[in-house]
Amino acid sequence: MKIAVLGTGYVGLSTGVCLSQIGHQVTCLDINEQKINQLRNGISPIYEPGLEELLTANMEAGRLRFTTSQTEALTQTEIIIVAVGTPQGEDGAADLSFLVQAAKDISIFINQDTIIVIKSTVPVGTNDFIKKLIEDHCCFKVKMVSNPEFLRQGSAIEDTMKADRIIIGSENEEAARKIHEMYRPLHVPVIVTSTKSAEMIKYASNAFLATKISYINEIANLCEVVGADVQDVARGMGKDKRIGEAFLNAGIGYGGSCFPKDVKALLHTAGAYGVKFPLLKETIAINDYQRELLVLKALKRFGGLKGKKIAMLGLAFKPETDDMREAPSIPLSAALTKYGAEVVAYDPVASENARKIIGDSIKYAGSIAEAVDEADAVLIVTEWNEIKSIDVAEMLTKMKEPIIFDGRNCFPEETIRACRSVEYYPIGKPAIII
Ligand code: UGA
């Protein structure tokens, strides 16, 4: 099939690459010329394991192209997949301006009836609104398909090629069938719904996972005061198939470009229809608290942080990505510097992006060893493999004081107990002080 993908962010790029991999002719369109030039040279603008290899292989096979030309991408194309960003607007609602622009472009450049697939995360009713917008501005008919995306950054290719499910929401049977056909080589279970249900499935899924994380974080905080171990508790809970093992890792809160904005957008939609949804408000409140928890723990331990050298290991919102959007390292850095601490951070790939957001209020180290040198305490912020496999005992010898606040429960108890002298403060588990 001949497919155009509009937008080359995480979702658009991974989708385009994977659709070409299963044999379709894909043209990816973006207004950012620099990004398109990079992609044409086989360079991925984002850090995503496995993406670059598939990108080059499919470009070489002639199935994948990149362009800034709307004519090239949108004319004579039977399927247009829209994967532009829908960032958080000022009032918490999703900002649809990129999507509206995409719809306007589509109405100008299509020259036949076309299937429009909305992959961007959009509030309920947006597919209807986009259909009207396009058809009001051109003389062709569009068949809308809501096809939300469930890929995670860091495992985008795997999540697309081996998805748990594909949601196809459409009022048009023929269009739904066509999109089902497009995905058939993936052999993934397909659920066909109305467009509104498909739009809701995306928000309901992300908000549920965010709530699951806030729930386990709250259980962790309770575990800490009663002396239980949240990892054992999560293990015990997760074996119940009705609960499930995934997303029960307690830590320093969810971040990234999706959960924070989608929970707020769903709350906004509920409010617009007069539904209060207090559960979501609590999910957000717990997460806000959790994001600064390590600073509260450090303040409790030291009394004050003025002049303390704090090593922050990890900056990205999660491992295997250089994405800093809504990363807990941002509020943590702000709070630490506000209390007068000197922060030296290390991240295997996100330092450059972090500097653009956090700026020079903290220092950026080129290695773990440099960051922890003479530090009064270490904060573990992102669970990169490189950080999980640190030789803890050796690291402690480089520090001024052997104190670790582990926001991701990276180290097994035996590793910590093998250290000669240590103060280890994990999340939702008893501290170990030797
Ligand atoms: C999330 C969803 O998992 C995807 O299904 C969805 O497609 C995507 O949003 C999106 O809407 O585009 P992503 O933001 O890439 O994916 O990251 P996740 O792996 O879900 O992690 C989100 C946050 O939750 C991270 O900050 C992570 O550290 C945190 N988390 C995750 C926990 O604190 N505990 C857990 O057990 C799991």
Short mmCIF file of C-alpha atoms in Angstrom, two decimals, residues 31-418:
data_model
loop_
_atom_site.label_atom_id
_atom_site.label_comp_id
_atom_site.label_asym_id
_atom_site.label_seq_id
_atom_site.Cartn_x
_atom_site.Cartn_y
_atom_site.Cartn_z
CA ILE A 31 8.10 20.61 7.93
CA ASN A 32 11.49 20.52 9.66
CA GLU A 33 14.01 20.53 6.80
CA GLN A 34 17.03 19.82 8.99
CA LYS A 35 15.34 16.73 10.43
CA ILE A 36 14.35 15.45 6.98
CA ASN A 37 17.91 15.94 5.69
CA GLN A 38 19.27 14.02 8.66
CA LEU A 39 16.78 11.20 8.06
CA ARG A 40 17.65 11.07 4.35
CA ASN A 41 21.23 10.43 5.44
CA GLY A 42 20.05 7.54 7.58
CA ILE A 43 20.50 9.42 10.86
CA SER A 44 17.70 9.21 13.42
CA PRO A 45 16.99 12.53 15.18
CA ILE A 46 16.00 10.61 18.31
CA TYR A 47 17.84 7.99 20.33
CA GLU A 48 15.81 4.82 19.86
CA PRO A 49 17.37 1.35 19.92
CA GLY A 50 17.09 -0.48 16.57
CA LEU A 51 15.51 2.44 14.71
CA GLU A 52 18.49 3.56 12.63
CA GLU A 53 19.20 0.04 11.33
CA LEU A 54 15.62 -0.42 10.08
CA LEU A 55 15.60 3.12 8.72
CA THR A 56 18.64 2.57 6.50
CA ALA A 57 17.62 -0.93 5.42
CA ASN A 58 14.17 0.21 4.23
CA MET A 59 15.49 3.35 2.55
CA GLU A 60 17.98 1.18 0.65
CA ALA A 61 15.17 -1.22 -0.28
CA GLY A 62 13.30 1.78 -1.78
CA ARG A 63 10.27 1.44 0.51
CA LEU A 64 10.90 4.45 2.75
CA ARG A 65 11.30 8.09 1.76
CA PHE A 66 11.48 11.40 3.61
CA THR A 67 10.28 14.71 2.28
CA THR A 68 9.24 18.24 3.20
CA SER A 69 7.06 18.45 0.07
CA GLN A 70 3.33 18.17 0.75
CA THR A 71 2.67 17.52 -2.92
CA GLU A 72 5.06 14.59 -2.95
CA ALA A 73 3.64 13.04 0.22
CA LEU A 74 -0.07 13.81 0.11
CA THR A 75 -1.16 13.58 -3.52
CA GLN A 76 -2.03 10.20 -5.06
CA THR A 77 -1.88 8.59 -1.62
CA GLU A 78 -4.58 6.20 -0.43
CA ILE A 79 -3.76 6.37 3.27
CA ILE A 80 -2.48 9.35 5.26
CA ILE A 81 -1.41 8.67 8.82
CA VAL A 82 -1.32 11.76 11.02
CA ALA A 83 1.19 11.54 13.85
CA VAL A 84 1.85 15.15 14.77
CA GLY A 85 2.28 16.21 18.39
CA THR A 86 -0.64 17.23 20.60
CA PRO A 87 1.23 18.93 23.46
CA GLN A 88 -0.37 20.20 26.62
CA GLY A 89 -2.10 23.54 26.22
CA GLU A 90 -2.09 26.23 28.90
CA ASP A 91 -5.38 25.07 30.44
CA GLY A 92 -4.34 21.38 30.56
CA ALA A 93 -6.32 20.52 27.42
CA ALA A 94 -4.52 18.99 24.42
CA ASP A 95 -3.25 21.68 22.04
CA LEU A 96 -4.53 20.67 18.60
CA SER A 97 -2.85 23.41 16.56
CA PHE A 98 -0.38 21.05 14.78
CA LEU A 99 -3.25 18.72 13.97
CA VAL A 100 -5.38 21.55 12.58
CA GLN A 101 -2.46 22.66 10.42
CA ALA A 102 -2.04 19.07 9.20
CA ALA A 103 -5.75 18.91 8.33
CA LYS A 104 -5.49 22.17 6.38
CA ASP A 105 -2.49 20.84 4.44
CA ILE A 106 -4.35 17.61 3.70
CA SER A 107 -7.38 19.54 2.39
CA ILE A 108 -5.12 21.51 0.04
CA PHE A 109 -3.00 18.66 -1.30
CA ILE A 110 -5.15 15.53 -1.58
CA ASN A 111 -6.49 14.88 -5.07
CA GLN A 112 -8.73 11.88 -4.39
CA ASP A 113 -10.93 10.43 -1.65
CA THR A 114 -8.50 9.39 1.10
CA ILE A 115 -8.38 7.43 4.34
CA ILE A 116 -7.10 9.64 7.16
CA VAL A 117 -5.69 7.74 10.12
CA ILE A 118 -5.27 9.78 13.30
CA LYS A 119 -2.47 8.30 15.39
CA SER A 120 -1.83 11.42 17.46
CA THR A 121 -3.35 11.27 20.95
CA VAL A 122 -6.51 13.35 20.60
CA PRO A 123 -9.53 14.13 22.79
CA VAL A 124 -12.80 12.34 22.11
CA GLY A 125 -14.59 13.90 19.15
CA THR A 126 -11.44 15.11 17.35
CA ASN A 127 -11.78 12.66 14.42
CA ASP A 128 -15.24 14.10 13.65
CA PHE A 129 -13.90 17.64 13.92
CA ILE A 130 -10.95 16.91 11.59
CA LYS A 131 -13.19 15.21 9.02
CA LYS A 132 -15.40 18.30 8.88
CA LEU A 133 -12.41 20.62 8.73
CA ILE A 134 -10.91 18.78 5.74
CA GLU A 135 -14.16 18.25 3.84
CA ASP A 136 -15.21 21.91 4.35
CA HIS A 137 -12.01 22.96 2.59
CA CYS A 138 -11.83 20.53 -0.35
CA CYS A 139 -14.04 18.62 -2.76
CA PHE A 140 -12.91 15.10 -1.77
CA LYS A 141 -14.34 12.79 0.88
CA VAL A 142 -12.20 11.54 3.73
CA LYS A 143 -12.81 8.37 5.73
CA MET A 144 -11.54 8.77 9.28
CA VAL A 145 -9.84 6.04 11.30
CA SER A 146 -8.78 6.59 14.90
CA ASN A 147 -5.74 4.36 15.43
CA PRO A 148 -4.08 5.31 18.73
CA GLU A 149 -0.49 4.35 19.43
CA PHE A 150 0.73 2.42 22.47
CA LEU A 151 4.48 2.33 21.83
CA ARG A 152 6.91 3.28 24.57
CA GLN A 153 10.02 5.34 23.99
CA GLY A 154 13.08 3.14 24.24
CA SER A 155 11.21 0.11 22.89
CA ALA A 156 9.25 1.80 20.10
CA ILE A 157 10.15 -0.69 17.34
CA GLU A 158 9.49 -3.78 19.44
CA ASP A 159 6.22 -2.28 20.75
CA THR A 160 5.05 -1.58 17.19
CA MET A 161 6.11 -4.86 15.62
CA LYS A 162 4.89 -6.97 18.56
CA ALA A 163 2.04 -4.84 19.89
CA ASP A 164 -0.48 -6.28 22.40
CA ARG A 165 -3.34 -4.95 20.30
CA ILE A 166 -4.18 -2.61 17.45
CA ILE A 167 -7.21 -0.35 17.90
CA ILE A 168 -9.11 0.62 14.77
CA GLY A 169 -11.90 3.10 15.43
CA SER A 170 -14.04 4.06 12.46
CA GLU A 171 -17.63 4.71 11.41
CA ASN A 172 -16.63 3.54 7.92
CA GLU A 173 -16.43 -0.23 7.51
CA GLU A 174 -14.42 -0.12 4.28
CA ALA A 175 -11.77 2.16 5.81
CA ALA A 176 -11.56 -0.02 8.93
CA ARG A 177 -11.08 -3.09 6.72
CA LYS A 178 -8.34 -1.38 4.72
CA ILE A 179 -6.38 -0.38 7.83
CA HIS A 180 -6.84 -3.88 9.25
CA GLU A 181 -5.32 -5.16 5.98
CA MET A 182 -2.44 -2.68 6.28
CA TYR A 183 -1.47 -4.14 9.66
CA ARG A 184 -2.17 -7.80 8.77
CA PRO A 185 1.55 -8.78 8.34
CA LEU A 186 2.14 -7.89 12.00
CA HIS A 187 -0.24 -10.65 13.20
CA VAL A 188 -1.38 -8.54 16.14
CA PRO A 189 -4.92 -8.84 17.61
CA VAL A 190 -7.18 -6.08 16.26
CA ILE A 191 -10.08 -4.47 18.09
CA VAL A 192 -12.53 -2.50 15.95
CA THR A 193 -14.58 0.21 17.69
CA SER A 194 -16.26 3.54 17.01
CA THR A 195 -13.89 6.50 16.57
CA LYS A 196 -14.93 7.96 19.94
CA SER A 197 -14.24 4.71 21.79
CA ALA A 198 -10.84 4.41 20.11
CA GLU A 199 -9.96 7.98 21.11
CA MET A 200 -11.04 7.19 24.68
CA ILE A 201 -9.10 3.88 24.80
CA LYS A 202 -5.83 5.79 24.43
CA TYR A 203 -6.48 8.23 27.28
CA ALA A 204 -8.09 5.59 29.49
CA SER A 205 -5.03 3.32 29.02
CA ASN A 206 -2.41 5.98 29.74
CA ALA A 207 -4.35 7.40 32.71
CA PHE A 208 -4.83 3.88 34.11
CA LEU A 209 -1.10 3.12 33.90
CA ALA A 210 -0.25 6.50 35.48
CA THR A 211 -2.75 5.74 38.27
CA LYS A 212 -1.21 2.30 38.75
CA ILE A 213 2.19 3.97 39.22
CA SER A 214 0.81 6.54 41.69
CA TYR A 215 -0.94 3.74 43.56
CA ILE A 216 2.24 1.69 43.98
CA ASN A 217 4.16 4.85 44.93
CA GLU A 218 1.63 5.56 47.67
CA ILE A 219 1.90 1.93 48.83
CA ALA A 220 5.71 2.43 48.82
CA ASN A 221 5.42 5.47 51.07
CA LEU A 222 3.26 3.44 53.44
CA CYS A 223 5.68 0.48 53.27
CA GLU A 224 8.49 2.78 54.37
CA VAL A 225 6.76 3.85 57.56
CA VAL A 226 5.39 0.41 58.50
CA GLY A 227 8.65 -1.40 57.63
CA ALA A 228 7.41 -3.47 54.64
CA ASP A 229 9.24 -3.91 51.31
CA VAL A 230 7.36 -2.49 48.29
CA GLN A 231 9.23 -4.71 45.82
CA ASP A 232 8.06 -7.84 47.65
CA VAL A 233 4.58 -6.36 47.91
CA ALA A 234 4.50 -5.59 44.16
CA ARG A 235 5.75 -9.10 43.38
CA GLY A 236 3.03 -10.60 45.53
CA MET A 237 0.35 -8.38 44.01
CA GLY A 238 1.50 -8.76 40.42
CA LYS A 239 1.20 -12.54 40.36
CA ASP A 240 -2.56 -12.04 40.55
CA LYS A 241 -3.46 -11.99 36.84
CA ARG A 242 -6.23 -9.48 37.55
CA ILE A 243 -3.58 -7.02 38.76
CA GLY A 244 -0.61 -7.90 36.53
CA GLU A 245 3.12 -7.46 37.18
CA ALA A 246 3.80 -4.52 34.85
CA PHE A 247 3.95 -0.90 36.02
CA LEU A 248 4.26 -1.75 39.69
CA ASN A 249 7.78 -0.36 40.04
CA ALA A 250 7.72 2.25 42.78
CA GLY A 251 10.02 5.18 42.18
CA ILE A 252 10.16 8.94 41.83
CA GLY A 253 7.04 9.36 39.73
CA TYR A 254 6.08 9.06 36.11
CA GLY A 255 7.41 11.54 33.55
CA GLY A 256 7.84 11.76 29.79
CA SER A 257 5.86 13.32 27.01
CA CYS A 258 2.74 11.20 27.50
CA PHE A 259 1.47 10.30 30.97
CA PRO A 260 1.68 13.79 32.56
CA LYS A 261 -0.05 15.50 29.64
CA ASP A 262 -2.58 12.76 28.93
CA VAL A 263 -3.77 12.50 32.54
CA LYS A 264 -4.28 16.27 32.58
CA ALA A 265 -6.03 16.24 29.19
CA LEU A 266 -8.42 13.50 30.32
CA LEU A 267 -9.17 15.45 33.48
CA HIS A 268 -9.83 18.48 31.32
CA THR A 269 -12.22 16.54 29.07
CA ALA A 270 -14.04 15.18 32.14
CA GLY A 271 -14.34 18.70 33.53
CA ALA A 272 -15.67 20.01 30.22
CA TYR A 273 -18.51 17.47 30.51
CA GLY A 274 -19.14 18.19 34.21
CA VAL A 275 -17.49 14.97 35.45
CA LYS A 276 -15.18 15.57 38.46
CA PHE A 277 -12.88 12.47 38.27
CA PRO A 278 -11.17 12.99 41.69
CA LEU A 279 -9.10 9.82 41.15
CA LEU A 280 -7.10 11.52 38.40
CA LYS A 281 -6.53 14.59 40.57
CA GLU A 282 -5.00 12.32 43.24
CA THR A 283 -2.89 10.51 40.63
CA ILE A 284 -1.36 13.88 39.71
CA ALA A 285 -0.96 15.07 43.33
CA ILE A 286 0.82 11.83 44.36
CA ASN A 287 3.11 12.10 41.34
CA ASP A 288 4.01 15.73 42.11
CA TYR A 289 4.96 14.72 45.65
CA GLN A 290 6.94 11.70 44.47
CA ARG A 291 9.00 13.73 42.01
CA GLU A 292 10.63 15.69 44.84
CA LEU A 293 10.75 12.85 47.37
CA LEU A 294 14.52 12.34 47.13
CA VAL A 295 15.12 15.97 48.12
CA LEU A 296 12.79 15.61 51.12
CA LYS A 297 14.74 12.50 52.16
CA ALA A 298 18.07 14.30 51.74
CA LEU A 299 16.82 17.27 53.75
CA LYS A 300 15.70 14.94 56.52
CA ARG A 301 19.09 13.20 56.56
CA PHE A 302 21.31 16.29 56.40
CA GLY A 303 19.11 18.94 58.06
CA GLY A 304 20.07 21.35 55.24
CA LEU A 305 21.72 21.03 51.84
CA LYS A 306 23.69 24.29 51.64
CA GLY A 307 27.14 23.57 50.22
CA LYS A 308 26.52 19.82 49.92
CA LYS A 309 27.79 18.21 46.75
CA ILE A 310 25.06 15.99 45.37
CA ALA A 311 25.73 13.60 42.48
CA MET A 312 22.66 12.95 40.38
CA LEU A 313 22.92 9.74 38.34
CA GLY A 314 20.51 9.78 35.40
CA LEU A 315 18.69 12.72 33.86
CA ALA A 316 16.40 11.24 31.17
CA PHE A 317 12.80 10.51 32.26
CA LYS A 318 13.55 6.81 31.84
CA PRO A 319 16.38 4.63 30.46
CA GLU A 320 17.05 4.05 26.73
CA THR A 321 15.95 7.54 25.75
CA ASP A 322 17.47 11.03 25.64
CA ASP A 323 14.04 12.56 26.22
CA MET A 324 13.93 15.05 29.08
CA ARG A 325 10.26 16.01 28.86
CA GLU A 326 8.73 16.04 32.37
CA ALA A 327 11.77 14.16 33.70
CA PRO A 328 11.88 14.00 37.53
CA SER A 329 15.47 15.26 37.27
CA ILE A 330 14.05 18.71 36.43
CA PRO A 331 12.11 19.36 39.68
CA LEU A 332 14.86 17.55 41.61
CA SER A 333 17.59 19.86 40.23
CA ALA A 334 15.45 22.92 40.93
CA ALA A 335 14.77 21.87 44.52
CA LEU A 336 18.38 20.87 45.24
CA THR A 337 19.80 24.13 43.92
CA LYS A 338 17.09 26.11 45.74
CA TYR A 339 18.36 24.57 49.00
CA GLY A 340 21.92 25.58 48.09
CA ALA A 341 23.29 22.17 47.01
CA GLU A 342 25.95 21.88 44.33
CA VAL A 343 24.61 19.33 41.82
CA VAL A 344 26.80 17.31 39.45
CA ALA A 345 24.77 15.14 37.10
CA TYR A 346 25.63 12.28 34.78
CA ASP A 347 23.51 10.64 32.08
CA PRO A 348 24.78 8.33 29.33
CA VAL A 349 22.84 10.16 26.57
CA ALA A 350 20.55 12.93 27.87
CA SER A 351 23.03 15.54 29.19
CA GLU A 352 22.85 17.68 26.06
CA ASN A 353 19.03 17.79 26.10
CA ALA A 354 19.08 18.32 29.87
CA ARG A 355 21.31 21.35 29.54
CA LYS A 356 18.72 22.98 27.26
CA ILE A 357 16.09 22.66 30.00
CA ILE A 358 17.95 22.74 33.31
CA GLY A 359 20.70 25.07 32.08
CA ASP A 360 23.92 25.79 33.94
CA SER A 361 22.44 25.75 37.44
CA ILE A 362 23.93 22.26 37.73
CA LYS A 363 27.18 20.74 36.39
CA TYR A 364 27.28 17.91 33.87
CA ALA A 365 29.88 15.16 34.32
CA GLY A 366 31.28 12.98 31.54
CA SER A 367 31.27 9.83 33.67
CA ILE A 368 29.82 8.33 36.84
CA ALA A 369 33.25 8.51 38.48
CA GLU A 370 33.50 12.25 37.79
CA ALA A 371 29.98 12.91 39.13
CA VAL A 372 30.42 11.04 42.42
CA ASP A 373 33.93 12.30 43.18
CA GLU A 374 33.89 13.81 46.72
CA ALA A 375 30.08 13.85 46.73
CA ASP A 376 28.17 14.10 50.02
CA ALA A 377 25.41 11.93 48.56
CA VAL A 378 24.33 10.21 45.36
CA LEU A 379 20.77 10.37 44.03
CA ILE A 380 19.80 7.57 41.61
CA VAL A 381 17.33 9.17 39.23
CA THR A 382 17.22 6.99 36.08
CA GLU A 383 17.73 3.23 36.07
CA TRP A 384 20.15 2.99 33.12
CA ASN A 385 21.96 -0.37 32.90
CA GLU A 386 25.24 1.49 33.28
CA ILE A 387 23.98 2.87 36.59
CA LYS A 388 22.46 -0.42 37.78
CA SER A 389 25.76 -2.18 37.16
CA ILE A 390 27.91 0.29 39.12
CA ASP A 391 30.37 -1.29 41.51
CA VAL A 392 28.67 0.28 44.54
CA ALA A 393 31.41 -0.50 47.05
CA GLU A 394 34.02 1.04 44.75
CA MET A 395 31.82 4.12 44.11
CA LEU A 396 31.41 4.73 47.83
CA THR A 397 35.18 4.94 48.29
CA LYS A 398 35.27 7.96 45.93
CA MET A 399 32.61 9.86 47.87
CA LYS A 400 33.00 12.18 50.83
CA GLU A 401 30.17 10.40 52.62
CA PRO A 402 28.83 6.94 51.62
CA ILE A 403 25.18 8.02 51.26
CA ILE A 404 22.83 6.83 48.48
CA PHE A 405 19.23 7.90 47.91
CA ASP A 406 18.01 5.40 45.34
CA GLY A 407 14.90 6.67 43.53
CA ARG A 408 14.65 3.55 41.34
CA ASN A 409 15.55 0.72 43.71
CA CYS A 410 18.47 -0.23 41.49
CA PHE A 411 20.62 -2.24 43.85
CA PRO A 412 19.93 -5.64 45.44
CA GLU A 413 20.09 -5.80 49.23
CA GLU A 414 23.11 -8.20 49.09
CA THR A 415 25.11 -5.64 47.09
CA ILE A 416 24.48 -2.96 49.67
CA ARG A 417 25.06 -5.29 52.64
CA ALA A 418 28.46 -6.23 51.14
#
